[in-house]
Amino acid sequence: DIQMTQSPSSLSASVGDRVTITCRASQSISDLNWYQQKPGKAPKLLIYAASSLQSGLPSRFSGSGSGTDFTLTISSLQPEDFATYYCQETYGTPYTFGQGTKLEIK
Amino acid sequence: QVQLQESGPGLLKPSQTLSLTCSVSGGSIRSGSYYWSWIRQPAGKGLEWIGRIYNTGNTNYHPSLKSRVTISLDTSKNQVSLNLSSVTAADTAVYYCAREDYYASGSYNYWGQGTLVTVSS
């Protein structure tokens, strides 16, 4: 199975900050998706295919990367962005998720 | 708008079989381009992919669960089912059903709200 390692595991930031979360795959992958999850809720798709913003979402979310290294960037944190973020590879089954990055208010 | 809703027993004893149903509305599970998946999340932990099924009935399962898991479709009811046999406390988690979009990098754009399953004697 492919292993996905996210960093950092947790992050404290302020409203208006620019934040970057990294996801590294144990081998080269072709597809990478990013999700946001708030407590008690299902994950929400943010970015698919590494850099495609899900329809209807604000442009402050962006994704980049290829091969084994991928990033999710939030350009200017808003109060509603404090949540846990997961990456997911879909190179082949079984799909695997990163362990999550908890974004907290500083 | 596609909606998914999980249902099933919330409490099981060790060795019993977990049976969950995902009712899909706003779209047919017979549609192509989509897989119907189950994902679980133990409390305070990350997401674990369990498996998926296509409209043809073709399935893929996580190797660690393959001997215990069955995912099936009921097209007459537009439902997807998950069966997991011989459960233990390690199977305690919130279970989600989700729709995988094959043409959007296998991403999950639609999720159920999740259902908590607790395994305890």
PDB file of C-alpha atoms in Angstrom:
ATOM      1  CA  ASP A   1       0.000   0.000   0.000  1.00  0.00           C
ATOM      2  CA  ILE A   2       1.074   3.569  -0.604  1.00  0.00           C
ATOM      3  CA  GLN A   3       1.850   5.526   2.549  1.00  0.00           C
ATOM      4  CA  MET A   4       0.847   9.163   2.749  1.00  0.00           C
ATOM      5  CA  THR A   5       2.656  11.408   5.228  1.00  0.00           C
ATOM      6  CA  GLN A   6       1.258  14.820   6.003  1.00  0.00           C
ATOM      7  CA  SER A   7       3.152  17.598   7.686  1.00  0.00           C
ATOM      8  CA  PRO A   8       2.749  19.230   9.999  1.00  0.00           C
ATOM      9  CA  SER A   9       0.388  17.124  12.098  1.00  0.00           C
ATOM     10  CA  SER A  10      -0.897  20.286  13.723  1.00  0.00           C
ATOM     11  CA  LEU A  11      -0.572  23.941  13.025  1.00  0.00           C
ATOM     12  CA  SER A  12      -1.523  27.121  14.848  1.00  0.00           C
ATOM     13  CA  ALA A  13      -2.236  30.161  12.736  1.00  0.00           C
ATOM     14  CA  SER A  14      -4.132  33.436  12.754  1.00  0.00           C
ATOM     15  CA  VAL A  15      -6.907  34.781  10.584  1.00  0.00           C
ATOM     16  CA  GLY A  16      -5.341  36.264   7.486  1.00  0.00           C
ATOM     17  CA  ASP A  17      -2.264  34.035   7.562  1.00  0.00           C
ATOM     18  CA  ARG A  18      -1.038  32.053   4.593  1.00  0.00           C
ATOM     19  CA  VAL A  19      -0.804  28.367   5.412  1.00  0.00           C
ATOM     20  CA  THR A  20       0.766  25.451   3.574  1.00  0.00           C
ATOM     21  CA  ILE A  21       0.225  21.773   4.320  1.00  0.00           C
ATOM     22  CA  THR A  22       2.392  19.125   2.712  1.00  0.00           C
ATOM     23  CA  CYS A  23       1.599  15.561   1.738  1.00  0.00           C
ATOM     24  CA  ARG A  24       4.333  13.131   0.693  1.00  0.00           C
ATOM     25  CA  ALA A  25       3.650   9.771  -0.931  1.00  0.00           C
ATOM     26  CA  SER A  26       5.838   6.695  -0.435  1.00  0.00           C
ATOM     27  CA  GLN A  27       5.999   6.305  -4.200  1.00  0.00           C
ATOM     28  CA  SER A  28       5.152   8.395  -7.218  1.00  0.00           C
ATOM     29  CA  ILE A  29       1.404   8.819  -7.643  1.00  0.00           C
ATOM     30  CA  SER A  30      -0.752  10.323 -10.332  1.00  0.00           C
ATOM     31  CA  ASP A  31      -3.727  11.626  -8.377  1.00  0.00           C
ATOM     32  CA  LEU A  32      -4.075  13.438  -5.081  1.00  0.00           C
ATOM     33  CA  ASN A  33      -7.126  14.931  -3.424  1.00  0.00           C
ATOM     34  CA  TRP A  34      -7.542  17.197  -0.397  1.00  0.00           C
ATOM     35  CA  TYR A  35     -10.404  17.273   2.117  1.00  0.00           C
ATOM     36  CA  GLN A  36     -11.449  19.461   5.011  1.00  0.00           C
ATOM     37  CA  GLN A  37     -13.176  17.945   8.010  1.00  0.00           C
ATOM     38  CA  LYS A  38     -14.848  19.727  10.877  1.00  0.00           C
ATOM     39  CA  PRO A  39     -15.755  17.977  14.143  1.00  0.00           C
ATOM     40  CA  GLY A  40     -18.729  15.681  13.836  1.00  0.00           C
ATOM     41  CA  LYS A  41     -18.998  16.186  10.088  1.00  0.00           C
ATOM     42  CA  ALA A  42     -18.082  14.198   6.999  1.00  0.00           C
ATOM     43  CA  PRO A  43     -15.008  15.290   5.049  1.00  0.00           C
ATOM     44  CA  LYS A  44     -15.541  17.901   2.361  1.00  0.00           C
ATOM     45  CA  LEU A  45     -13.709  17.771  -0.954  1.00  0.00           C
ATOM     46  CA  LEU A  46     -11.536  20.840  -1.555  1.00  0.00           C
ATOM     47  CA  ILE A  47      -9.075  19.952  -4.300  1.00  0.00           C
ATOM     48  CA  TYR A  48      -9.015  17.034  -6.737  1.00  0.00           C
ATOM     49  CA  ALA A  49      -6.360  15.947  -9.202  1.00  0.00           C
ATOM     50  CA  ALA A  50      -3.756  17.805  -7.148  1.00  0.00           C
ATOM     51  CA  SER A  51      -4.706  21.297  -8.292  1.00  0.00           C
ATOM     52  CA  SER A  52      -8.355  21.462  -9.386  1.00  0.00           C
ATOM     53  CA  LEU A  53     -10.533  23.488  -7.049  1.00  0.00           C
ATOM     54  CA  GLN A  54     -13.875  21.879  -6.306  1.00  0.00           C
ATOM     55  CA  SER A  55     -16.742  23.877  -7.747  1.00  0.00           C
ATOM     56  CA  GLY A  56     -18.166  26.581  -5.521  1.00  0.00           C
ATOM     57  CA  LEU A  57     -15.214  26.821  -3.179  1.00  0.00           C
ATOM     58  CA  PRO A  58     -13.268  30.033  -2.570  1.00  0.00           C
ATOM     59  CA  SER A  59     -10.100  30.624  -4.517  1.00  0.00           C
ATOM     60  CA  ARG A  60      -8.018  31.029  -1.350  1.00  0.00           C
ATOM     61  CA  PHE A  61      -7.667  27.242  -1.459  1.00  0.00           C
ATOM     62  CA  SER A  62      -5.137  25.934  -3.930  1.00  0.00           C
ATOM     63  CA  GLY A  63      -3.213  22.740  -4.520  1.00  0.00           C
ATOM     64  CA  SER A  64      -0.020  21.891  -6.314  1.00  0.00           C
ATOM     65  CA  GLY A  65       2.529  19.169  -6.723  1.00  0.00           C
ATOM     66  CA  SER A  66       3.293  16.017  -8.621  1.00  0.00           C
ATOM     67  CA  GLY A  67       5.107  12.743  -8.212  1.00  0.00           C
ATOM     68  CA  THR A  68       5.529  12.266  -4.483  1.00  0.00           C
ATOM     69  CA  ASP A  69       5.202  15.804  -3.078  1.00  0.00           C
ATOM     70  CA  PHE A  70       2.012  17.800  -2.911  1.00  0.00           C
ATOM     71  CA  THR A  71       0.857  20.923  -1.099  1.00  0.00           C
ATOM     72  CA  LEU A  72      -2.386  22.522  -0.046  1.00  0.00           C
ATOM     73  CA  THR A  73      -2.226  26.269   0.427  1.00  0.00           C
ATOM     74  CA  ILE A  74      -4.756  28.552   2.052  1.00  0.00           C
ATOM     75  CA  SER A  75      -3.818  32.048   0.999  1.00  0.00           C
ATOM     76  CA  SER A  76      -5.611  34.024   3.698  1.00  0.00           C
ATOM     77  CA  LEU A  77      -7.103  32.056   6.574  1.00  0.00           C
ATOM     78  CA  GLN A  78     -10.722  32.714   7.430  1.00  0.00           C
ATOM     79  CA  PRO A  79     -12.389  31.737  10.716  1.00  0.00           C
ATOM     80  CA  GLU A  80     -14.309  28.920   9.010  1.00  0.00           C
ATOM     81  CA  ASP A  81     -11.051  27.329   7.767  1.00  0.00           C
ATOM     82  CA  PHE A  82      -9.998  26.043  11.179  1.00  0.00           C
ATOM     83  CA  ALA A  83     -10.457  22.307  10.764  1.00  0.00           C
ATOM     84  CA  THR A  84      -8.550  19.120  10.015  1.00  0.00           C
ATOM     85  CA  TYR A  85      -7.228  18.556   6.515  1.00  0.00           C
ATOM     86  CA  TYR A  86      -6.537  15.219   4.836  1.00  0.00           C
ATOM     87  CA  CYS A  87      -4.842  14.248   1.615  1.00  0.00           C
ATOM     88  CA  GLN A  88      -5.885  11.127  -0.282  1.00  0.00           C
ATOM     89  CA  GLU A  89      -4.114   9.228  -3.025  1.00  0.00           C
ATOM     90  CA  THR A  90      -6.020   7.347  -5.693  1.00  0.00           C
ATOM     91  CA  TYR A  91      -3.161   5.737  -7.559  1.00  0.00           C
ATOM     92  CA  GLY A  92      -4.723   2.345  -7.038  1.00  0.00           C
ATOM     93  CA  THR A  93      -6.716   0.504  -4.452  1.00  0.00           C
ATOM     94  CA  PRO A  94      -6.558   0.412  -1.505  1.00  0.00           C
ATOM     95  CA  TYR A  95      -6.755   4.189  -1.424  1.00  0.00           C
ATOM     96  CA  THR A  96      -4.942   5.767   1.489  1.00  0.00           C
ATOM     97  CA  PHE A  97      -5.335   9.010   3.362  1.00  0.00           C
ATOM     98  CA  GLY A  98      -2.770  11.077   5.160  1.00  0.00           C
ATOM     99  CA  GLN A  99      -2.977  11.127   8.931  1.00  0.00           C
ATOM    100  CA  GLY A 100      -4.430  14.614   8.932  1.00  0.00           C
ATOM    101  CA  THR A 101      -3.313  18.135   9.781  1.00  0.00           C
ATOM    102  CA  LYS A 102      -5.246  19.932  12.494  1.00  0.00           C
ATOM    103  CA  LEU A 103      -5.341  23.655  11.874  1.00  0.00           C
ATOM    104  CA  GLU A 104      -6.005  25.615  15.047  1.00  0.00           C
ATOM    105  CA  ILE A 105      -6.476  29.241  15.887  1.00  0.00           C
ATOM    106  CA  LYS A 106      -3.430  30.937  17.384  1.00  0.00           C
TER     107      LYS A 106
ATOM    108  CA  GLN B   1     -28.554  17.060  -5.480  1.00  0.00           C
ATOM    109  CA  VAL B   2     -27.161  13.676  -4.550  1.00  0.00           C
ATOM    110  CA  GLN B   3     -27.640  12.674  -0.941  1.00  0.00           C
ATOM    111  CA  LEU B   4     -26.323   9.633   0.905  1.00  0.00           C
ATOM    112  CA  GLN B   5     -27.534   8.380   4.268  1.00  0.00           C
ATOM    113  CA  GLU B   6     -26.106   5.519   6.286  1.00  0.00           C
ATOM    114  CA  SER B   7     -28.220   3.411   8.598  1.00  0.00           C
ATOM    115  CA  GLY B   8     -27.774   0.351  10.751  1.00  0.00           C
ATOM    116  CA  PRO B   9     -27.205  -0.871  14.283  1.00  0.00           C
ATOM    117  CA  GLY B  10     -25.030   1.354  16.408  1.00  0.00           C
ATOM    118  CA  LEU B  11     -23.959  -1.263  18.932  1.00  0.00           C
ATOM    119  CA  LEU B  12     -22.571  -4.727  18.270  1.00  0.00           C
ATOM    120  CA  LYS B  13     -20.987  -7.435  20.356  1.00  0.00           C
ATOM    121  CA  PRO B  14     -17.621  -8.953  19.422  1.00  0.00           C
ATOM    122  CA  SER B  15     -17.867 -11.667  16.760  1.00  0.00           C
ATOM    123  CA  GLN B  16     -21.142 -10.302  15.355  1.00  0.00           C
ATOM    124  CA  THR B  17     -21.572  -9.029  11.812  1.00  0.00           C
ATOM    125  CA  LEU B  18     -21.780  -5.321  11.105  1.00  0.00           C
ATOM    126  CA  SER B  19     -24.439  -4.549   8.488  1.00  0.00           C
ATOM    127  CA  LEU B  20     -24.904  -1.015   7.223  1.00  0.00           C
ATOM    128  CA  THR B  21     -26.991   0.414   4.432  1.00  0.00           C
ATOM    129  CA  CYS B  22     -26.353   3.562   2.432  1.00  0.00           C
ATOM    130  CA  SER B  23     -29.507   4.989   0.871  1.00  0.00           C
ATOM    131  CA  VAL B  24     -28.826   7.144  -2.152  1.00  0.00           C
ATOM    132  CA  SER B  25     -31.203   9.843  -3.383  1.00  0.00           C
ATOM    133  CA  GLY B  26     -30.930  12.360  -6.199  1.00  0.00           C
ATOM    134  CA  GLY B  27     -29.115   9.921  -8.459  1.00  0.00           C
ATOM    135  CA  SER B  28     -29.041   6.282  -9.472  1.00  0.00           C
ATOM    136  CA  ILE B  29     -26.416   3.865  -8.226  1.00  0.00           C
ATOM    137  CA  ARG B  30     -26.614   2.303 -11.681  1.00  0.00           C
ATOM    138  CA  SER B  31     -25.002   5.385 -13.203  1.00  0.00           C
ATOM    139  CA  GLY B  32     -21.602   4.895 -14.759  1.00  0.00           C
ATOM    140  CA  SER B  33     -18.514   6.901 -13.799  1.00  0.00           C
ATOM    141  CA  TYR B  34     -19.043   6.383 -10.094  1.00  0.00           C
ATOM    142  CA  TYR B  35     -17.927   3.908  -7.502  1.00  0.00           C
ATOM    143  CA  TRP B  36     -19.798   3.585  -4.235  1.00  0.00           C
ATOM    144  CA  SER B  37     -17.411   3.377  -1.332  1.00  0.00           C
ATOM    145  CA  TRP B  38     -17.232   2.793   2.392  1.00  0.00           C
ATOM    146  CA  ILE B  39     -14.722   4.646   4.561  1.00  0.00           C
ATOM    147  CA  ARG B  40     -14.394   4.544   8.319  1.00  0.00           C
ATOM    148  CA  GLN B  41     -12.894   6.737  11.005  1.00  0.00           C
ATOM    149  CA  PRO B  42     -12.149   5.642  14.574  1.00  0.00           C
ATOM    150  CA  ALA B  43     -12.751   8.346  17.136  1.00  0.00           C
ATOM    151  CA  GLY B  44      -9.996  10.949  17.059  1.00  0.00           C
ATOM    152  CA  LYS B  45      -8.181   9.183  14.230  1.00  0.00           C
ATOM    153  CA  GLY B  46      -7.808   9.362  10.480  1.00  0.00           C
ATOM    154  CA  LEU B  47      -9.771   7.977   7.568  1.00  0.00           C
ATOM    155  CA  GLU B  48      -9.502   4.350   6.458  1.00  0.00           C
ATOM    156  CA  TRP B  49     -10.715   3.177   3.077  1.00  0.00           C
ATOM    157  CA  ILE B  50     -12.737  -0.052   3.360  1.00  0.00           C
ATOM    158  CA  GLY B  51     -13.745  -0.781  -0.208  1.00  0.00           C
ATOM    159  CA  ARG B  52     -15.909   0.115  -3.168  1.00  0.00           C
ATOM    160  CA  ILE B  53     -18.359  -1.262  -5.706  1.00  0.00           C
ATOM    161  CA  TYR B  54     -19.149  -0.315  -9.289  1.00  0.00           C
ATOM    162  CA  ASN B  55     -22.555  -0.543 -10.938  1.00  0.00           C
ATOM    163  CA  THR B  56     -21.490  -3.814 -12.558  1.00  0.00           C
ATOM    164  CA  GLY B  57     -21.018  -5.334  -9.118  1.00  0.00           C
ATOM    165  CA  ASN B  58     -17.251  -5.293  -9.421  1.00  0.00           C
ATOM    166  CA  THR B  59     -15.666  -4.733  -6.012  1.00  0.00           C
ATOM    167  CA  ASN B  60     -12.336  -3.767  -4.494  1.00  0.00           C
ATOM    168  CA  TYR B  61     -11.566  -4.255  -0.818  1.00  0.00           C
ATOM    169  CA  HIS B  62      -8.817  -3.230   1.554  1.00  0.00           C
ATOM    170  CA  PRO B  63      -6.481  -6.217   1.861  1.00  0.00           C
ATOM    171  CA  SER B  64      -6.534  -6.041   5.654  1.00  0.00           C
ATOM    172  CA  LEU B  65     -10.331  -6.438   5.653  1.00  0.00           C
ATOM    173  CA  LYS B  66     -10.862  -8.516   2.534  1.00  0.00           C
ATOM    174  CA  SER B  67     -11.581 -11.761   4.358  1.00  0.00           C
ATOM    175  CA  ARG B  68     -14.366 -10.146   6.405  1.00  0.00           C
ATOM    176  CA  VAL B  69     -15.974  -7.532   4.173  1.00  0.00           C
ATOM    177  CA  THR B  70     -18.680  -7.623   1.523  1.00  0.00           C
ATOM    178  CA  ILE B  71     -20.079  -4.615  -0.325  1.00  0.00           C
ATOM    179  CA  SER B  72     -23.172  -5.041  -2.456  1.00  0.00           C
ATOM    180  CA  LEU B  73     -25.773  -3.078  -4.400  1.00  0.00           C
ATOM    181  CA  ASP B  74     -29.560  -3.197  -4.230  1.00  0.00           C
ATOM    182  CA  THR B  75     -30.557  -1.387  -7.394  1.00  0.00           C
ATOM    183  CA  SER B  76     -34.280  -1.788  -6.697  1.00  0.00           C
ATOM    184  CA  LYS B  77     -33.884   0.268  -3.528  1.00  0.00           C
ATOM    185  CA  ASN B  78     -30.972   2.422  -4.732  1.00  0.00           C
ATOM    186  CA  GLN B  79     -28.922   1.283  -1.779  1.00  0.00           C
ATOM    187  CA  VAL B  80     -25.357   0.192  -1.118  1.00  0.00           C
ATOM    188  CA  SER B  81     -24.645  -2.229   1.698  1.00  0.00           C
ATOM    189  CA  LEU B  82     -21.637  -3.056   3.836  1.00  0.00           C
ATOM    190  CA  ASN B  83     -21.204  -6.264   5.759  1.00  0.00           C
ATOM    191  CA  LEU B  84     -18.221  -6.790   8.039  1.00  0.00           C
ATOM    192  CA  SER B  85     -18.058 -10.092   9.853  1.00  0.00           C
ATOM    193  CA  SER B  86     -16.413 -11.126  13.111  1.00  0.00           C
ATOM    194  CA  VAL B  87     -16.136  -7.613  14.451  1.00  0.00           C
ATOM    195  CA  THR B  88     -13.869  -6.645  17.322  1.00  0.00           C
ATOM    196  CA  ALA B  89     -13.360  -3.465  19.300  1.00  0.00           C
ATOM    197  CA  ALA B  90     -10.916  -2.373  16.608  1.00  0.00           C
ATOM    198  CA  ASP B  91     -13.855  -2.015  14.219  1.00  0.00           C
ATOM    199  CA  THR B  92     -15.438   0.678  16.385  1.00  0.00           C
ATOM    200  CA  ALA B  93     -15.626   3.764  14.198  1.00  0.00           C
ATOM    201  CA  VAL B  94     -17.810   6.192  12.332  1.00  0.00           C
ATOM    202  CA  TYR B  95     -18.657   4.561   9.012  1.00  0.00           C
ATOM    203  CA  TYR B  96     -19.209   6.729   5.955  1.00  0.00           C
ATOM    204  CA  CYS B  97     -20.522   5.889   2.542  1.00  0.00           C
ATOM    205  CA  ALA B  98     -19.280   8.108  -0.256  1.00  0.00           C
ATOM    206  CA  ARG B  99     -19.494   8.433  -4.022  1.00  0.00           C
ATOM    207  CA  GLU B 100     -16.203   8.208  -5.857  1.00  0.00           C
ATOM    208  CA  ASP B 101     -16.025  10.214  -9.078  1.00  0.00           C
ATOM    209  CA  TYR B 102     -13.845   8.216 -11.423  1.00  0.00           C
ATOM    210  CA  TYR B 103     -13.369  11.198 -13.757  1.00  0.00           C
ATOM    211  CA  ALA B 104     -12.388  13.573 -10.947  1.00  0.00           C
ATOM    212  CA  SER B 105      -9.311  11.778  -9.763  1.00  0.00           C
ATOM    213  CA  GLY B 106     -11.318   9.256  -7.779  1.00  0.00           C
ATOM    214  CA  SER B 107     -12.355  11.979  -5.380  1.00  0.00           C
ATOM    215  CA  TYR B 108     -15.295  11.807  -2.987  1.00  0.00           C
ATOM    216  CA  ASN B 109     -17.610  14.767  -3.537  1.00  0.00           C
ATOM    217  CA  TYR B 110     -20.638  13.255  -1.865  1.00  0.00           C
ATOM    218  CA  TRP B 111     -20.611  11.703   1.589  1.00  0.00           C
ATOM    219  CA  GLY B 112     -23.193  10.475   4.014  1.00  0.00           C
ATOM    220  CA  GLN B 113     -23.329  12.045   7.437  1.00  0.00           C
ATOM    221  CA  GLY B 114     -21.677   8.969   8.944  1.00  0.00           C
ATOM    222  CA  THR B 115     -22.954   6.457  11.451  1.00  0.00           C
ATOM    223  CA  LEU B 116     -21.183   5.452  14.647  1.00  0.00           C
ATOM    224  CA  VAL B 117     -20.735   1.747  15.209  1.00  0.00           C
ATOM    225  CA  THR B 118     -19.509   0.632  18.607  1.00  0.00           C
ATOM    226  CA  VAL B 119     -18.302  -2.913  19.272  1.00  0.00           C
ATOM    227  CA  SER B 120     -18.465  -3.780  22.940  1.00  0.00           C
ATOM    228  CA  SER B 121     -19.364  -6.757  25.068  1.00  0.00           C
TER     229      SER B 121
END
